[in-house]
Amino acid sequence: MAIPAVIAHGGAGPGPSRQENLEVAINKASEILVAGGNAIDAAVQACMILEDDPVFNAGTGSVMRTDGSVLTDASIQTSDGKIGFVIAMEDTPNPILVAADLLNEEINGLTSEGARMWADNNGHIKRKVIGVPPKGQIGDTNKQITGDTVGVITRDTTGMIVVATSTGGCSFRPPGRVGDVPLPGSGFWAEEGLAVAATGIGEAITRALLSYKVFEKIKVGKYSLEESMNWGINKLISSKDSVGLIALGPSGPGLGVSNTDMPWATWEQESSE
Ligand code: GLY
């Protein structure tokens, strides 16, 4: 029997002031896992807490695109081979719920109006997301480009590992832009008792296929989680791009590594709990 565990992050860049908010999600996932719940439920419920908290760039707190629109992305993958992702969804403060519904469908991913139509037909009620203006102005050289995301990885007693990620996207990006969060291998990867999730500037993460490359490095077995994640951040990503990673394996707690401030927290059940 595997020991339940969870790790979550609140985005690369926002700093430790969001640590307490993040821990609410960790507590929710750990409660579900201690009660015998599965890793999918724990990851989805924890991700929803982060989507509903306006301090994070996901769901309710999503940053506006350059045209003022608010479009949300989310993804989920299980270590036993299921995947679901949604891209650029309007009026969807909890895109992780739509992504999670795709785990048991023939299709893996949906985008834009089609994703919203599918959500309407599957009981996901439309809800306007006001969003948050980005810090700075377009054309201003001091504008703050951040690619915050929220991410959760859970492990249940069966040893199943699930990764869930959600974002409003990088600031100062146009409405049709696709970041790393909904792209398998870029923003997330889970397989065979191991999962990795990324946060930060989506273009840099996507160019590096960061989550899959780090996953592969860990799987080879020669390098620890920490060595592999540091390799990913330092060798595959320019120091100009704020990027962070979390990972969780078949045993032990998870680990977070970033080249900037990234609130993260992990929990593993104690044998007496
Ligand atoms: N990492 C979030 C994004 O770039 O969209």
Short mmCIF file of C-alpha atoms and ligand atoms in Angstrom, two decimals:
data_model
loop_
_atom_site.label_atom_id
_atom_site.label_comp_id
_atom_site.label_asym_id
_atom_site.label_seq_id
_atom_site.Cartn_x
_atom_site.Cartn_y
_atom_site.Cartn_z
CA MET A 1 0.00 0.00 0.00
CA ALA A 2 1.36 3.44 -0.93
CA ILE A 3 1.51 6.31 1.56
CA PRO A 4 -0.76 9.20 0.52
CA ALA A 5 0.92 12.51 -0.25
CA VAL A 6 0.32 15.85 -1.92
CA ILE A 7 2.34 18.76 -3.22
CA ALA A 8 1.00 22.06 -4.56
CA HIS A 9 2.38 25.37 -5.80
CA GLY A 10 0.87 28.82 -6.24
CA GLY A 11 2.83 30.10 -9.23
CA ALA A 12 6.34 31.25 -10.05
CA GLY A 13 6.91 34.84 -8.99
CA PRO A 14 4.24 35.82 -6.45
CA GLY A 15 6.40 35.06 -3.41
CA PRO A 16 5.83 33.59 0.00
CA SER A 17 2.91 35.87 0.92
CA ARG A 18 0.56 33.35 -0.70
CA GLN A 19 1.88 30.44 1.33
CA GLU A 20 -1.07 30.34 3.72
CA ASN A 21 -3.58 30.39 0.88
CA LEU A 22 -1.76 27.48 -0.70
CA GLU A 23 -1.84 25.45 2.48
CA VAL A 24 -5.65 25.51 2.46
CA ALA A 25 -5.49 23.44 -0.72
CA ILE A 26 -2.90 21.06 0.76
CA ASN A 27 -5.16 20.53 3.79
CA LYS A 28 -8.15 19.77 1.59
CA ALA A 29 -6.25 17.19 -0.46
CA SER A 30 -4.78 15.56 2.65
CA GLU A 31 -8.23 15.30 4.29
CA ILE A 32 -9.61 13.55 1.22
CA LEU A 33 -6.65 11.16 1.05
CA VAL A 34 -6.72 10.37 4.80
CA ALA A 35 -10.43 9.56 4.48
CA GLY A 36 -9.57 7.01 1.78
CA GLY A 37 -10.45 9.22 -1.18
CA ASN A 38 -8.67 8.80 -4.47
CA ALA A 39 -5.91 10.91 -5.98
CA ILE A 40 -8.18 12.33 -8.71
CA ASP A 41 -10.71 13.75 -6.21
CA ALA A 42 -7.95 15.09 -3.98
CA ALA A 43 -6.16 16.83 -6.87
CA VAL A 44 -9.36 18.29 -8.36
CA GLN A 45 -10.72 19.57 -5.03
CA ALA A 46 -7.40 21.14 -4.08
CA CYS A 47 -7.07 22.72 -7.53
CA MET A 48 -10.59 24.17 -7.22
CA ILE A 49 -9.65 25.84 -3.93
CA LEU A 50 -6.76 27.55 -5.69
CA GLU A 51 -8.98 28.49 -8.67
CA ASP A 52 -11.54 30.03 -6.28
CA ASP A 53 -8.96 32.08 -4.35
CA PRO A 54 -8.48 35.40 -6.21
CA VAL A 55 -4.84 35.78 -5.13
CA PHE A 56 -3.82 33.11 -7.65
CA ASN A 57 -3.71 33.54 -11.43
CA ALA A 58 -6.20 30.79 -12.14
CA GLY A 59 -9.99 30.61 -12.22
CA THR A 60 -11.44 33.62 -10.39
CA GLY A 61 -8.09 35.45 -10.14
CA SER A 62 -7.09 34.93 -13.79
CA VAL A 63 -5.13 37.72 -15.43
CA MET A 64 -6.81 39.51 -18.36
CA ARG A 65 -5.55 39.00 -21.90
CA THR A 66 -4.43 42.02 -23.95
CA ASP A 67 -8.01 42.57 -25.18
CA GLY A 68 -9.45 42.46 -21.64
CA SER A 69 -10.88 38.96 -22.05
CA VAL A 70 -10.43 36.32 -19.34
CA LEU A 71 -9.68 32.83 -20.67
CA THR A 72 -8.83 29.87 -18.48
CA ASP A 73 -6.79 26.73 -19.18
CA ALA A 74 -6.52 23.53 -17.12
CA SER A 75 -5.15 20.02 -17.38
CA ILE A 76 -5.22 16.75 -15.47
CA GLN A 77 -3.35 13.48 -15.98
CA THR A 78 -3.30 10.22 -14.04
CA SER A 79 -0.33 7.89 -13.74
CA ASP A 80 -2.49 5.09 -15.17
CA GLY A 81 -2.75 6.80 -18.54
CA LYS A 82 -5.77 9.14 -18.55
CA ILE A 83 -5.56 12.76 -19.61
CA GLY A 84 -7.88 15.78 -19.97
CA PHE A 85 -7.14 19.38 -20.89
CA VAL A 86 -9.05 22.51 -21.85
CA ILE A 87 -7.75 25.65 -23.50
CA ALA A 88 -8.96 29.26 -23.49
CA MET A 89 -12.36 28.76 -21.87
CA GLU A 90 -14.56 31.81 -21.41
CA ASP A 91 -16.94 32.11 -18.42
CA THR A 92 -15.35 29.10 -16.70
CA PRO A 93 -13.92 29.79 -13.22
CA ASN A 94 -13.24 26.08 -12.58
CA PRO A 95 -11.81 24.72 -15.83
CA ILE A 96 -10.25 21.83 -13.88
CA LEU A 97 -13.76 20.34 -13.50
CA VAL A 98 -14.21 20.30 -17.28
CA ALA A 99 -10.72 18.85 -17.80
CA ALA A 100 -11.44 16.17 -15.18
CA ASP A 101 -14.64 15.15 -16.99
CA LEU A 102 -12.54 14.45 -20.08
CA LEU A 103 -10.56 11.75 -18.24
CA ASN A 104 -13.29 9.26 -19.09
CA GLU A 105 -14.09 10.49 -22.59
CA GLU A 106 -12.81 9.38 -25.97
CA ILE A 107 -11.38 12.84 -26.58
CA ASN A 108 -8.53 14.27 -24.49
CA GLY A 109 -8.70 17.99 -25.11
CA LEU A 110 -11.06 20.83 -26.04
CA THR A 111 -10.52 24.47 -26.88
CA SER A 112 -12.30 27.84 -26.94
CA GLU A 113 -16.00 27.98 -27.99
CA GLY A 114 -16.09 24.22 -28.57
CA ALA A 115 -14.84 23.61 -25.05
CA ARG A 116 -17.50 25.92 -23.65
CA MET A 117 -20.23 24.24 -25.74
CA TRP A 118 -19.12 20.83 -24.47
CA ALA A 119 -19.14 22.17 -20.89
CA ASP A 120 -22.68 23.56 -21.38
CA ASN A 121 -23.86 20.17 -22.61
CA ASN A 122 -22.25 18.40 -19.66
CA GLY A 123 -23.69 20.45 -16.81
CA HIS A 124 -20.88 22.96 -16.22
CA ILE A 125 -22.77 26.20 -15.70
CA LYS A 126 -21.32 29.35 -17.29
CA ARG A 127 -20.12 31.92 -14.76
CA LYS A 128 -18.55 35.26 -15.72
CA VAL A 129 -14.94 35.65 -14.59
CA ILE A 130 -14.08 39.33 -14.02
CA GLY A 131 -10.33 38.64 -13.88
CA VAL A 132 -7.45 40.84 -12.79
CA PRO A 133 -5.67 43.48 -14.90
CA PRO A 134 -1.96 42.72 -15.46
CA LYS A 135 0.60 44.79 -13.54
CA GLY A 136 1.88 47.56 -15.85
CA GLN A 137 0.87 48.71 -19.34
CA ILE A 138 1.38 47.24 -22.79
CA GLY A 139 4.46 48.91 -24.28
CA ASP A 140 5.83 49.80 -20.84
CA THR A 141 9.32 48.30 -20.50
CA ASN A 142 8.72 47.83 -16.77
CA LYS A 143 5.58 45.80 -17.26
CA GLN A 144 5.60 42.67 -15.14
CA ILE A 145 5.23 39.55 -17.29
CA THR A 146 4.25 36.63 -15.09
CA GLY A 147 3.10 33.16 -16.03
CA ASP A 148 1.65 32.08 -12.73
CA THR A 149 -0.25 28.85 -12.62
CA VAL A 150 -1.57 26.69 -9.83
CA GLY A 151 -0.60 23.05 -9.66
CA VAL A 152 -1.31 20.05 -7.46
CA ILE A 153 0.06 16.51 -7.48
CA THR A 154 -1.49 13.80 -5.29
CA ARG A 155 -0.71 10.16 -4.47
CA ASP A 156 -3.32 7.81 -2.98
CA THR A 157 -3.07 4.46 -1.19
CA THR A 158 -3.20 2.55 -4.49
CA GLY A 159 -0.05 4.41 -5.58
CA MET A 160 -1.94 6.31 -8.28
CA ILE A 161 -0.46 9.76 -8.91
CA VAL A 162 -2.49 12.61 -10.39
CA VAL A 163 -1.34 16.02 -11.59
CA ALA A 164 -3.78 18.93 -11.99
CA THR A 165 -2.88 22.42 -13.22
CA SER A 166 -4.88 25.57 -13.96
CA THR A 167 -4.15 29.14 -15.12
CA GLY A 168 -5.47 32.35 -16.60
CA GLY A 169 -2.31 32.41 -18.74
CA CYS A 170 0.72 34.65 -18.89
CA SER A 171 0.14 38.39 -18.58
CA PHE A 172 0.35 40.56 -21.75
CA ARG A 173 -0.64 37.71 -24.06
CA PRO A 174 -3.35 37.90 -26.77
CA PRO A 175 -6.61 35.93 -26.58
CA GLY A 176 -5.56 33.15 -29.01
CA ARG A 177 -2.29 32.41 -27.27
CA VAL A 178 -1.71 28.90 -25.87
CA GLY A 179 0.61 28.49 -22.87
CA ASP A 180 2.18 25.44 -21.29
CA VAL A 181 -0.61 24.46 -18.87
CA PRO A 182 -2.84 22.56 -21.33
CA LEU A 183 0.07 21.06 -23.31
CA PRO A 184 1.03 17.51 -22.26
CA GLY A 185 4.75 17.26 -21.50
CA SER A 186 5.15 21.04 -21.25
CA GLY A 187 3.13 22.11 -18.20
CA PHE A 188 2.65 18.62 -16.76
CA TRP A 189 3.41 14.91 -17.08
CA ALA A 190 2.39 11.88 -14.99
CA GLU A 191 3.22 8.22 -15.61
CA GLU A 192 4.37 5.15 -13.68
CA GLY A 193 4.31 6.53 -10.15
CA LEU A 194 5.83 9.93 -10.90
CA ALA A 195 4.46 13.34 -11.89
CA VAL A 196 5.99 16.73 -12.65
CA ALA A 197 4.21 20.10 -13.09
CA ALA A 198 5.63 23.44 -14.21
CA THR A 199 4.73 27.08 -13.65
CA GLY A 200 6.06 30.33 -15.09
CA ILE A 201 6.54 31.77 -18.57
CA GLY A 202 4.67 29.28 -20.72
CA GLU A 203 6.66 29.87 -23.91
CA ALA A 204 9.95 28.96 -22.18
CA ILE A 205 8.38 25.89 -20.58
CA THR A 206 6.87 24.74 -23.89
CA ARG A 207 10.08 25.24 -25.89
CA ALA A 208 11.88 23.03 -23.36
CA LEU A 209 9.09 20.39 -23.08
CA LEU A 210 10.08 20.95 -19.48
CA SER A 211 7.84 18.65 -17.46
CA TYR A 212 8.48 15.62 -19.67
CA LYS A 213 12.24 16.22 -19.87
CA VAL A 214 12.51 16.44 -16.08
CA PHE A 215 10.21 13.41 -15.68
CA GLU A 216 12.54 11.44 -18.00
CA LYS A 217 15.66 12.57 -16.13
CA ILE A 218 14.19 11.36 -12.81
CA LYS A 219 13.03 8.07 -14.37
CA VAL A 220 16.52 7.16 -15.58
CA GLY A 221 17.20 6.66 -11.88
CA LYS A 222 20.67 8.19 -11.70
CA TYR A 223 19.56 11.55 -10.36
CA SER A 224 17.44 12.59 -7.37
CA LEU A 225 14.26 14.64 -7.72
CA GLU A 226 16.21 17.70 -6.64
CA GLU A 227 19.12 17.15 -9.06
CA SER A 228 16.76 16.49 -11.95
CA MET A 229 14.57 19.51 -11.23
CA ASN A 230 17.57 21.81 -10.81
CA TRP A 231 18.94 20.47 -14.09
CA GLY A 232 15.63 21.31 -15.79
CA ILE A 233 15.48 24.84 -14.44
CA ASN A 234 19.16 25.67 -14.87
CA LYS A 235 19.97 23.92 -18.15
CA LEU A 236 16.71 24.04 -20.10
CA ILE A 237 15.40 27.47 -19.04
CA SER A 238 17.03 30.89 -19.40
CA SER A 239 17.48 32.71 -16.09
CA LYS A 240 15.49 35.59 -17.68
CA ASP A 241 12.33 33.46 -17.55
CA SER A 242 10.68 32.89 -14.14
CA VAL A 243 9.93 29.17 -13.94
CA GLY A 244 9.22 26.65 -11.17
CA LEU A 245 8.58 22.92 -10.91
CA ILE A 246 6.97 20.52 -8.47
CA ALA A 247 7.32 16.73 -8.50
CA LEU A 248 6.02 13.74 -6.54
CA GLY A 249 7.27 10.17 -6.83
CA PRO A 250 6.07 6.75 -5.61
CA SER A 251 7.25 7.38 -2.03
CA GLY A 252 8.26 10.30 0.17
CA PRO A 253 6.96 13.88 0.13
CA GLY A 254 7.07 16.09 -2.97
CA LEU A 255 9.61 18.76 -3.86
CA GLY A 256 9.42 22.26 -5.37
CA VAL A 257 12.28 24.06 -7.15
CA SER A 258 12.23 27.44 -8.93
CA ASN A 259 14.47 30.22 -10.19
CA THR A 260 12.22 32.80 -8.47
CA ASP A 261 9.79 32.98 -5.55
CA MET A 262 7.31 30.12 -5.75
CA PRO A 263 5.03 29.27 -2.84
CA TRP A 264 4.83 25.50 -2.52
CA ALA A 265 4.00 23.02 0.21
CA THR A 266 3.93 19.28 0.58
CA TRP A 267 2.37 16.72 2.96
CA GLU A 268 2.82 12.98 3.39
CA GLN A 269 0.69 10.90 5.75
CA GLU A 270 2.45 9.81 8.94
CA SER A 271 2.11 6.15 9.79
CA SER A 272 0.09 6.94 12.99
CA GLU A 273 -2.41 9.32 11.23
N1 GLY B 1 2.34 29.20 -17.17
C1 GLY B 1 1.15 29.78 -17.57
C2 GLY B 1 1.17 30.32 -18.91
O1 GLY B 1 2.24 30.72 -19.41
O2 GLY B 1 0.14 30.38 -19.52
#
